[in-house]
Structures are given as C-alpha cells and as structure tokens.
PDB file of C-alpha atoms and ligand atoms in Angstrom:
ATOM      1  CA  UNK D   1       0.000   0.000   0.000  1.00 91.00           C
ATOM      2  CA  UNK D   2       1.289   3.773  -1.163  1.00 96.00           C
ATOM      3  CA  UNK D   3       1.414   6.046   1.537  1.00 97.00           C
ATOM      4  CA  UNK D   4      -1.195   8.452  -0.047  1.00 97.00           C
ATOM      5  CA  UNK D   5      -3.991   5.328  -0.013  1.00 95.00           C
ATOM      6  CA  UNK D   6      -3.080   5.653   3.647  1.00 95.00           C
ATOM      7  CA  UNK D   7      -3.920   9.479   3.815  1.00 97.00           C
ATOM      8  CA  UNK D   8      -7.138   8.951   1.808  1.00 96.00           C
ATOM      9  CA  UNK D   9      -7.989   6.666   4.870  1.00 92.00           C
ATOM     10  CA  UNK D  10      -6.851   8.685   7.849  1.00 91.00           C
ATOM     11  CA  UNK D  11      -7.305  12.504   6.279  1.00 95.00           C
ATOM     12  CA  UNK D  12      -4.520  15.170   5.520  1.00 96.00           C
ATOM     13  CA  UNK D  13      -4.756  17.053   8.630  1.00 96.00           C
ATOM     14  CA  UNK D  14      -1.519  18.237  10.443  1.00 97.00           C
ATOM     15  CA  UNK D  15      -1.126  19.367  13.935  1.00 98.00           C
ATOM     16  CA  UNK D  16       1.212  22.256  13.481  1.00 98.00           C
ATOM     17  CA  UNK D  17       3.294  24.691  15.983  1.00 98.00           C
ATOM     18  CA  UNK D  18       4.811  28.273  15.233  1.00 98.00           C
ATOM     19  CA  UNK D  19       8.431  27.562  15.814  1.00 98.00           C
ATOM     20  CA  UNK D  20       8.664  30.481  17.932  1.00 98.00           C
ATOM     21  CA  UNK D  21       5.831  29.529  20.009  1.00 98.00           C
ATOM     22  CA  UNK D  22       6.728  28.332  24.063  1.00 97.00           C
ATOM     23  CA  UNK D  23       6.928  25.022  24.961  1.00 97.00           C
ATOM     24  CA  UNK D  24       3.721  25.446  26.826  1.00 96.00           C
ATOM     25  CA  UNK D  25       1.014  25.839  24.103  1.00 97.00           C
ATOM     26  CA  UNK D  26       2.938  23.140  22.128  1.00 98.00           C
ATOM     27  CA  UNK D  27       2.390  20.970  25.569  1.00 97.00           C
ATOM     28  CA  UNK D  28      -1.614  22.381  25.008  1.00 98.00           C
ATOM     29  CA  UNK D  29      -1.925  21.346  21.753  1.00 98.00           C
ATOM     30  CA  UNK D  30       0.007  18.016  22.205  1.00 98.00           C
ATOM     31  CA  UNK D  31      -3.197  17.536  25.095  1.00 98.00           C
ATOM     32  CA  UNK D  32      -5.771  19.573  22.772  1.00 97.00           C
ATOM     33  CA  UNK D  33      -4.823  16.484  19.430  1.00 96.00           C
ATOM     34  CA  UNK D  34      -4.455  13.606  21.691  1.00 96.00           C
ATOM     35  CA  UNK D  35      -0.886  13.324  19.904  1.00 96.00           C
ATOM     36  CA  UNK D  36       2.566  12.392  20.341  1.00 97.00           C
ATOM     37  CA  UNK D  37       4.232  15.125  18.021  1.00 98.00           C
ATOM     38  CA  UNK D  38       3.849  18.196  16.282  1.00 98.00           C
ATOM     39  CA  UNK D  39       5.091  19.507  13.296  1.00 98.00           C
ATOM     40  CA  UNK D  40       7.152  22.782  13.685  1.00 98.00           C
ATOM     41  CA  UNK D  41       6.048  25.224  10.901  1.00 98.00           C
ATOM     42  CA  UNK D  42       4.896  28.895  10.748  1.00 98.00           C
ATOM     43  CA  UNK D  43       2.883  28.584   7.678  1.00 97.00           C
ATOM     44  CA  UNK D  44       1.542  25.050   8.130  1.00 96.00           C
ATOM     45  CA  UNK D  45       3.234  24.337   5.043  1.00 96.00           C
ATOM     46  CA  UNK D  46       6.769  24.652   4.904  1.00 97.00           C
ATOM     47  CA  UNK D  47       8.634  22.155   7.681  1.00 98.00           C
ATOM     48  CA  UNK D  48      10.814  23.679   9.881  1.00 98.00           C
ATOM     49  CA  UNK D  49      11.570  20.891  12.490  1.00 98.00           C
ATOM     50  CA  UNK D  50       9.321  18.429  14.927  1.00 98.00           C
ATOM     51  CA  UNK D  51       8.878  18.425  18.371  1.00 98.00           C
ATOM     52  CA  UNK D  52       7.461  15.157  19.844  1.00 98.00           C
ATOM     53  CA  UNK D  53       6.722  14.620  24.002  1.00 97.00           C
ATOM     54  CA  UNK D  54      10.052  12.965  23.964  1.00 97.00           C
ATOM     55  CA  UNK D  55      11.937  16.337  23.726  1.00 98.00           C
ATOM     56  CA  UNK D  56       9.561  17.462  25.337  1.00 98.00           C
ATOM     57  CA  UNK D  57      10.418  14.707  28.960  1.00 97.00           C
ATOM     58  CA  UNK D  58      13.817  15.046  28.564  1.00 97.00           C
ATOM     59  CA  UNK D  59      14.011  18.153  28.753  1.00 97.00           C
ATOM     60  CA  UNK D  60      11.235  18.800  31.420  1.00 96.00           C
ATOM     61  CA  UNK D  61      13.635  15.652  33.270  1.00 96.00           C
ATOM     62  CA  UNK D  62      16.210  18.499  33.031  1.00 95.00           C
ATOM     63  CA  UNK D  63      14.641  21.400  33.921  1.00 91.00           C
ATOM     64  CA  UNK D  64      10.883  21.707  34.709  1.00 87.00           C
ATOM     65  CA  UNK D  65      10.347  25.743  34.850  1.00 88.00           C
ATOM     66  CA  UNK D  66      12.864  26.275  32.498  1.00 91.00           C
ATOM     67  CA  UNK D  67      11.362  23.990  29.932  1.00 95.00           C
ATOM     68  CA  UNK D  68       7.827  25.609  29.974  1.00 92.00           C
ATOM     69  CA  UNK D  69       9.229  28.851  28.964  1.00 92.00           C
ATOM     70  CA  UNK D  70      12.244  27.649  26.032  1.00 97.00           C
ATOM     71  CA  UNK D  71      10.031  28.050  22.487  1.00 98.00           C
ATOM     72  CA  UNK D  72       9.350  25.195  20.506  1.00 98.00           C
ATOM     73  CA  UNK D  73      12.799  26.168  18.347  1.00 98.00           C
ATOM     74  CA  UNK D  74      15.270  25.359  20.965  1.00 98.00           C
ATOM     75  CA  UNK D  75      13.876  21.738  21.767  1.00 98.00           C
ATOM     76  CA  UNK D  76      12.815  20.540  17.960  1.00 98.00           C
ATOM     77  CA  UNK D  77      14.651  18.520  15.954  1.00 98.00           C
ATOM     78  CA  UNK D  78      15.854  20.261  13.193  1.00 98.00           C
ATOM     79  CA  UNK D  79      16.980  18.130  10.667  1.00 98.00           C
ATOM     80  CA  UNK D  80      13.410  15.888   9.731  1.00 98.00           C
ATOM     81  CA  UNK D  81      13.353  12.418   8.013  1.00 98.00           C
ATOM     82  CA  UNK D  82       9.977  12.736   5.824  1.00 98.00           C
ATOM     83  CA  UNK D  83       8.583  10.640   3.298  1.00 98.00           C
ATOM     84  CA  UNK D  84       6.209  11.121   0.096  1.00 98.00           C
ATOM     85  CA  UNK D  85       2.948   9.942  -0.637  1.00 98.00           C
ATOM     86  CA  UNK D  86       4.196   7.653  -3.420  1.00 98.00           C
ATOM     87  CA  UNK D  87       6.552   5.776  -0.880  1.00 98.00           C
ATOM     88  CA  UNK D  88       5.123   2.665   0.375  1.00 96.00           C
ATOM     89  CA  UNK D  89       4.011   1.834   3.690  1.00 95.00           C
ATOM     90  CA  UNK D  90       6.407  -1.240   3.935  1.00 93.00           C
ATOM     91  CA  UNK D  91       9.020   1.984   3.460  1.00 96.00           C
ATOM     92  CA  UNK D  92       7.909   3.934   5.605  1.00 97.00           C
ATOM     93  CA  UNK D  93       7.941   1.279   8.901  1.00 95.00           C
ATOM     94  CA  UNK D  94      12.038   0.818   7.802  1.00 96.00           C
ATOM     95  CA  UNK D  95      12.510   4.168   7.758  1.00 97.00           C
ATOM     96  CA  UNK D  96      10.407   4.248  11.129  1.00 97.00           C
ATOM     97  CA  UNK D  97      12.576   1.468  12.360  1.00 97.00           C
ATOM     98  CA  UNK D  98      16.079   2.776  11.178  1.00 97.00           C
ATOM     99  CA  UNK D  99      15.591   6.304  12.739  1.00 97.00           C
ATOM    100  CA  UNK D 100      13.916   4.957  15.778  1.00 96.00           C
ATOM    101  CA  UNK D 101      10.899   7.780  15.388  1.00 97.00           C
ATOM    102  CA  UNK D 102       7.137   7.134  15.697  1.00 97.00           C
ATOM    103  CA  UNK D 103       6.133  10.193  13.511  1.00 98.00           C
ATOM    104  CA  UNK D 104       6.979  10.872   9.257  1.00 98.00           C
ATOM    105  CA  UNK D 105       5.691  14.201   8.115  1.00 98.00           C
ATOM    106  CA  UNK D 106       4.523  13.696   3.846  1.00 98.00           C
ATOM    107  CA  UNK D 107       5.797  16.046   1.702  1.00 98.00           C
ATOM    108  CA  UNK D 108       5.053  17.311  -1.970  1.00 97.00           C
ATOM    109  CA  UNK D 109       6.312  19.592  -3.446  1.00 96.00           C
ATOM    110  CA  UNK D 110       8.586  21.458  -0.452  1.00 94.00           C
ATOM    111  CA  UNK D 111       4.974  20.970   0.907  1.00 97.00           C
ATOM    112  CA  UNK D 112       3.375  19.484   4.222  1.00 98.00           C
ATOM    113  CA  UNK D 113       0.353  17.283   3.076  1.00 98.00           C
ATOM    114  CA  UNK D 114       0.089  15.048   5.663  1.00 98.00           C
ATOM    115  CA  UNK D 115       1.858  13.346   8.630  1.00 98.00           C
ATOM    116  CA  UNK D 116       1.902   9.048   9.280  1.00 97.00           C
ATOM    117  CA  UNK D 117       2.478   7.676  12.873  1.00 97.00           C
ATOM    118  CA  UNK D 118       3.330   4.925  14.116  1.00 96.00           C
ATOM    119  CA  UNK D 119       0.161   4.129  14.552  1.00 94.00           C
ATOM    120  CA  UNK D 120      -1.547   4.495  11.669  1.00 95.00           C
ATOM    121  CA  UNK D 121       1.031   1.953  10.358  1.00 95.00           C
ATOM    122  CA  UNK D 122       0.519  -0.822  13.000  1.00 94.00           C
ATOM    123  CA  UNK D 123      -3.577   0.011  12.111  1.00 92.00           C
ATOM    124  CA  UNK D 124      -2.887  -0.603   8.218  1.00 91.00           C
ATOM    125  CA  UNK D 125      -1.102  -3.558   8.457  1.00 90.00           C
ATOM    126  CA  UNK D 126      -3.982  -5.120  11.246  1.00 91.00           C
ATOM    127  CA  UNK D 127      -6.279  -4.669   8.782  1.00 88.00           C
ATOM    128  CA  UNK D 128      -4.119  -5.993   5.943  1.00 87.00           C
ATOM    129  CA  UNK D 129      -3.371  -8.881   7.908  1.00 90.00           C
ATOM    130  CA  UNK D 130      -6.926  -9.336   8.691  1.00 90.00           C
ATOM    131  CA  UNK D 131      -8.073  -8.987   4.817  1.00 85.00           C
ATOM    132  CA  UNK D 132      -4.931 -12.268   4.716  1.00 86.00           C
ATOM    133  CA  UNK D 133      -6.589 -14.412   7.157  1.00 87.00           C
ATOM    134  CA  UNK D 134      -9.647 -14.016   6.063  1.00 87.00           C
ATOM    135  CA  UNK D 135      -9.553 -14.978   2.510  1.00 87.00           C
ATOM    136  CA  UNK D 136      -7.161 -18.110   3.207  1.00 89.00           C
ATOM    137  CA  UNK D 137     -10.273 -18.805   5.852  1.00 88.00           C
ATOM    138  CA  UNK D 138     -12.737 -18.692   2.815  1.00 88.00           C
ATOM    139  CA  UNK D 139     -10.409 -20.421   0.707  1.00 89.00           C
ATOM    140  CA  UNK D 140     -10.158 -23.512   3.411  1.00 91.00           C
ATOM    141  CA  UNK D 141     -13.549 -23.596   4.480  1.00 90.00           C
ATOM    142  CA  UNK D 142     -15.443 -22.721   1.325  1.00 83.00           C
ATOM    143  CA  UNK D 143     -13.213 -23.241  -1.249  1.00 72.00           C
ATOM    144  CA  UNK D 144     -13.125 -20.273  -2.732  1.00 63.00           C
TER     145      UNK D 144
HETATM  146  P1  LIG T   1       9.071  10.153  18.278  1.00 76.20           P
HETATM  147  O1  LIG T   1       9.530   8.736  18.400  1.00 76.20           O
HETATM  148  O2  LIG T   1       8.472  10.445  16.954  1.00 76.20           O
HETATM  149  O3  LIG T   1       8.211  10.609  19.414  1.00 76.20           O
HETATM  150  O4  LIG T   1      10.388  11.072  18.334  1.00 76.20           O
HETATM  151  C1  LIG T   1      11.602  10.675  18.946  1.00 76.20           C
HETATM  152  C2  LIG T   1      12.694  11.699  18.631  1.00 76.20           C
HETATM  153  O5  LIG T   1      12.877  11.790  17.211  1.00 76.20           O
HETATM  154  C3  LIG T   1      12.415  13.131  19.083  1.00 76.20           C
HETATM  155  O6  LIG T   1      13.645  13.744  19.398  1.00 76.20           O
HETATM  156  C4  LIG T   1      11.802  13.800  17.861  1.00 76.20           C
HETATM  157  O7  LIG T   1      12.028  15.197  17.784  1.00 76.20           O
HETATM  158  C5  LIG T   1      12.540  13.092  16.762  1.00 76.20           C
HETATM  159  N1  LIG T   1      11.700  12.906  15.585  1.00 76.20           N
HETATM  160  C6  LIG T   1      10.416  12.481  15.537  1.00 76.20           C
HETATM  161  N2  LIG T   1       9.970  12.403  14.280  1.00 76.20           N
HETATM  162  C7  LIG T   1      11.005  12.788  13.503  1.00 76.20           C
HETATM  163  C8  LIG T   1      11.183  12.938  12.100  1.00 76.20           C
HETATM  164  N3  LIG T   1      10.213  12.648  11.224  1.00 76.20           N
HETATM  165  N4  LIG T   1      12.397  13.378  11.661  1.00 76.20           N
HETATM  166  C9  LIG T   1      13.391  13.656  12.524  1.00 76.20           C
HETATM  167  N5  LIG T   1      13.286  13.535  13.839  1.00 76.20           N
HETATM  168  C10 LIG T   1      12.114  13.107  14.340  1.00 76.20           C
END
C-alpha cells in the first residue's frame, strides 16, 4: 500500500506549531490532538523541524520551569526524516525502524500534506493482515 492510499484513509490534517511559540502551548496542543508530536512550521506548510513529548520529557527531566518557557525552536529537531505519498508503507515502517521515530511528516512539493504515525502503520497492516486471514479462511472452508 502507497502512503497516499493511507492518507485517503486517515485525512490530511496536520497538527502544526509556530516555531517560535513556548513550549507550553505546544504541551496544550500536544493535550488539545491527543498526539505524540507536532510539526514545527509557521505557515503550516513549509517544515521547519518536529517536536514530539520525547523532547519534550527530557528536557522537562532536566529542567521543569525552564522547559515551559524555552520556544518550541530550541527543543525541535531540526533536521526531519519525511517521506512522500508515493513511498510505500512497507518503506515507511524501515525508515520508522532505522531512525527509531514514531512520527513521518509527507511532503510534496517542499509541501506538508500530511503526517503518518506509528500508529496508523501498526492500524494498516492489522487490517491488511486481517483482509490475509480471512480470505485463506474462505479459501479452506469454502473453497473459494
Ligand atoms: P518520536 O519517536 O516520533 O516521538 O520522536 C523521537 C525523537 O525523534 C524526538 O527527538 C523527535 O524530535 C525526533 N523525531 C520524531 N519524528 C522525527 C522525524 N520525522 N524526523 C526527525 N526527527 C524526528
């Protein structure tokens, strides 16, 4: 499966964060999206790094007051692995795997269109694996 298949599934929705925006409200929207990371940018286009909760508890293991008030830009990760929507799936959990990071941003273009987590890749390949067992079920008990 092609990563955009997986977008036309999920939607193209991206939980963004002005770079220059405190730690704080990225901590609020992290809570707000029920999410894991968000996607540095002050456009909501073009990428300018990711912050996930990881940064986020190592540095708040650090320094808790401190933390709250650094902006977004001093705990991101600047340099982001992304992937495009005509990359496969399969891909996309190496490239997961190799990096050791639960979140891709999609890009087209110089573009954000859309972001793939970890999860959404462990939900695709349930349901793949479910579409598997169930046809070699027909095929055993039906014959077909
Ligand atoms: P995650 O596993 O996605 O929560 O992130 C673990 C670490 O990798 C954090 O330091 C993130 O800032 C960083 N990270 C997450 N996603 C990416 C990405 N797509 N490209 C580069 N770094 C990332």
């Amino acid at each position: 499966m092609r990563i955009s298949e997986l977008l036309d599934g999920k939607g193209h929705r991206v939980a963004t964060v002005d770079p220059a925006d405190r730690v704080s409200d990225a901590i609020a929207l992290l809570a707000e999206w029920g999410i894991g990371a968000l996607v540095a940018s002050a456009d909501g286009k073009t990428i300018a790094g990711i912050i996930s909760e990881r940064d986020i508890v190592r540095s708040l293991a650090e320094e808790q007051e401190w933390t709250l008030r650094l902006r977004v830009d001093d705990l991101m990760t600047k340099s982001v692995v992304t992937c495009a929507a005509t990359d496969t799936v399969d891909s996309l959990m190496s490239l997961m795997t190799a990096n050791r990071i639960r979140h891709v941003p999609v890009v087209e273009d110089d573009e954000l269109i859309g972001i793939v987590s970890i999860g959404d890749v462990v939900n695709i390949r349930l349901q793949e694996l479910e579409a598997e067992a169930s046809a070699v079920h027909d095929y055993i008990t039906l014959g077909r």
